[in-house]
């Protein structure tokens, strides 16, 4: 009696990888990220945009923004990883008992799917860059990135002579806050975290969506100020789709 071979036994590993890549490409090629965001994550934004011209609606948006933004800012969960010496001298020393990041509500998470901040501490090499980019895209929006130390910001002392070092994390992923130093002091790291807090507190549910790290060109507060001054800015139509706003790089 002939024994039927499984698919793994019939084809080579390279052929199996090729078939899986083709199948995954067909699925991902049909997904439009903007349409997906409009279908899943935009009802709250659309509702806020519709009432953004109503004085009572503006008060409601501001109250909801304050509650949500304070909650998000005071419960920032960074991803737990480090690339080089800045992870020890800058990040770990700041998280230890002397400076105690727990008082900011920060809990290091070991998975990107539960993280909303990435603290890039140390030298980023060409070999590590694809891994860092993959981890960034696995984080849910809204997400924030802080580059810690000269090596993460610009390549540092390896800028000229090391071919294997990325000359700045912002060449791979968008960066929100830069904290210079070699290594940065814990006070500088806390300043960078407070800068992220300020960025979070300035966001609104009436803003356009954040897509691939790109934030809308104008915030809700800027649109209100433009209305007060009688100016017309793009994306101020309350009936427009927030996903169609032209974003800028973060």
Tab-separated table of C-alpha atoms in Angstrom, residues 51-147:
chain	number	residue	atom	x	y	z
A	51	UNK	CA	-20.331	68.546	15.486
A	52	UNK	CA	-17.086	70.564	15.334
A	53	UNK	CA	-18.954	73.648	14.041
A	54	UNK	CA	-21.479	73.560	16.866
A	55	UNK	CA	-20.436	75.511	20.003
A	56	UNK	CA	-21.873	72.786	22.241
A	57	UNK	CA	-20.128	70.173	20.094
A	58	UNK	CA	-16.808	71.991	20.509
A	59	UNK	CA	-17.227	71.916	24.295
A	60	UNK	CA	-18.004	68.195	24.134
A	61	UNK	CA	-14.943	67.510	21.970
A	62	UNK	CA	-12.682	69.435	24.342
A	63	UNK	CA	-13.966	67.542	27.394
A	64	UNK	CA	-13.557	64.156	25.698
A	65	UNK	CA	-10.095	65.144	24.423
A	66	UNK	CA	-8.986	66.148	27.914
A	67	UNK	CA	-10.137	62.873	29.471
A	68	UNK	CA	-8.691	60.655	26.738
A	69	UNK	CA	-5.399	62.526	26.367
A	70	UNK	CA	-4.664	62.684	30.092
A	71	UNK	CA	-5.432	58.973	30.351
A	72	UNK	CA	-3.157	58.116	27.421
A	73	UNK	CA	-0.333	60.407	28.518
A	74	UNK	CA	-0.324	59.060	32.071
A	75	UNK	CA	-0.296	55.410	30.970
A	76	UNK	CA	2.436	55.356	28.331
A	77	UNK	CA	3.663	51.800	27.705
A	78	UNK	CA	7.061	51.746	25.957
A	79	UNK	CA	8.422	48.650	24.291
A	80	UNK	CA	11.088	46.891	26.323
A	81	UNK	CA	14.260	46.632	24.273
A	82	UNK	CA	17.639	48.328	23.886
A	83	UNK	CA	20.189	48.496	21.107
A	84	UNK	CA	23.444	49.583	22.763
A	85	UNK	CA	24.978	51.334	25.762
A	86	UNK	CA	22.303	54.066	25.934
A	87	UNK	CA	19.813	51.371	26.945
A	88	UNK	CA	21.760	50.860	30.189
A	89	UNK	CA	23.162	54.311	30.903
A	90	UNK	CA	20.094	56.257	29.791
A	91	UNK	CA	16.942	54.157	29.766
A	92	UNK	CA	17.527	51.609	32.550
A	93	UNK	CA	19.003	54.192	34.931
A	94	UNK	CA	15.949	56.381	34.374
A	95	UNK	CA	13.554	53.486	34.977
A	96	UNK	CA	15.336	52.433	38.203
A	97	UNK	CA	14.359	53.478	41.709
A	98	UNK	CA	16.202	56.829	41.780
A	99	UNK	CA	14.134	58.439	39.005
A	100	UNK	CA	11.337	55.822	38.882
A	101	UNK	CA	9.411	55.925	35.621
A	102	UNK	CA	6.539	54.119	37.357
A	103	UNK	CA	5.413	57.462	38.758
A	104	UNK	CA	4.631	58.487	35.163
A	105	UNK	CA	2.453	55.406	34.719
A	106	UNK	CA	5.008	53.793	32.398
A	107	UNK	CA	5.216	50.015	32.223
A	108	UNK	CA	7.699	48.382	29.870
A	109	UNK	CA	5.996	45.860	27.613
A	110	UNK	CA	7.725	42.908	25.971
A	111	UNK	CA	5.446	42.861	22.922
A	112	UNK	CA	4.893	45.604	20.342
A	113	UNK	CA	1.148	44.848	20.193
A	114	UNK	CA	0.726	46.212	23.726
A	115	UNK	CA	3.100	49.169	23.311
A	116	UNK	CA	2.366	52.714	22.249
A	117	UNK	CA	5.900	54.149	22.476
A	118	UNK	CA	9.276	53.068	21.131
A	119	UNK	CA	12.369	54.411	22.898
A	120	UNK	CA	15.248	53.753	20.510
A	121	UNK	CA	18.282	53.703	22.813
A	122	UNK	CA	21.624	53.103	21.145
A	123	UNK	CA	23.282	52.456	17.809
A	124	UNK	CA	21.074	51.133	15.017
A	125	UNK	CA	22.943	48.910	12.555
A	126	UNK	CA	21.939	47.992	9.029
A	127	UNK	CA	21.308	44.422	10.147
A	128	UNK	CA	18.964	45.526	12.945
A	129	UNK	CA	17.082	48.154	10.904
A	130	UNK	CA	14.565	45.742	9.252
A	131	UNK	CA	13.767	44.231	12.667
A	132	UNK	CA	13.205	47.673	14.170
A	133	UNK	CA	10.939	48.656	11.283
A	134	UNK	CA	8.934	45.435	11.637
A	135	UNK	CA	8.444	46.040	15.369
A	136	UNK	CA	7.319	49.601	14.661
A	137	UNK	CA	4.666	48.481	12.192
A	138	UNK	CA	3.418	45.887	14.686
A	139	UNK	CA	2.627	48.638	17.202
A	140	UNK	CA	-0.952	49.963	17.154
A	141	UNK	CA	-1.735	53.579	16.317
A	142	UNK	CA	-1.289	56.090	17.793
A	143	UNK	CA	2.370	55.309	18.439
A	144	UNK	CA	5.299	57.533	19.361
A	145	UNK	CA	9.033	57.218	18.844
A	146	UNK	CA	11.849	58.807	20.837
A	147	UNK	CA	15.457	58.657	19.598
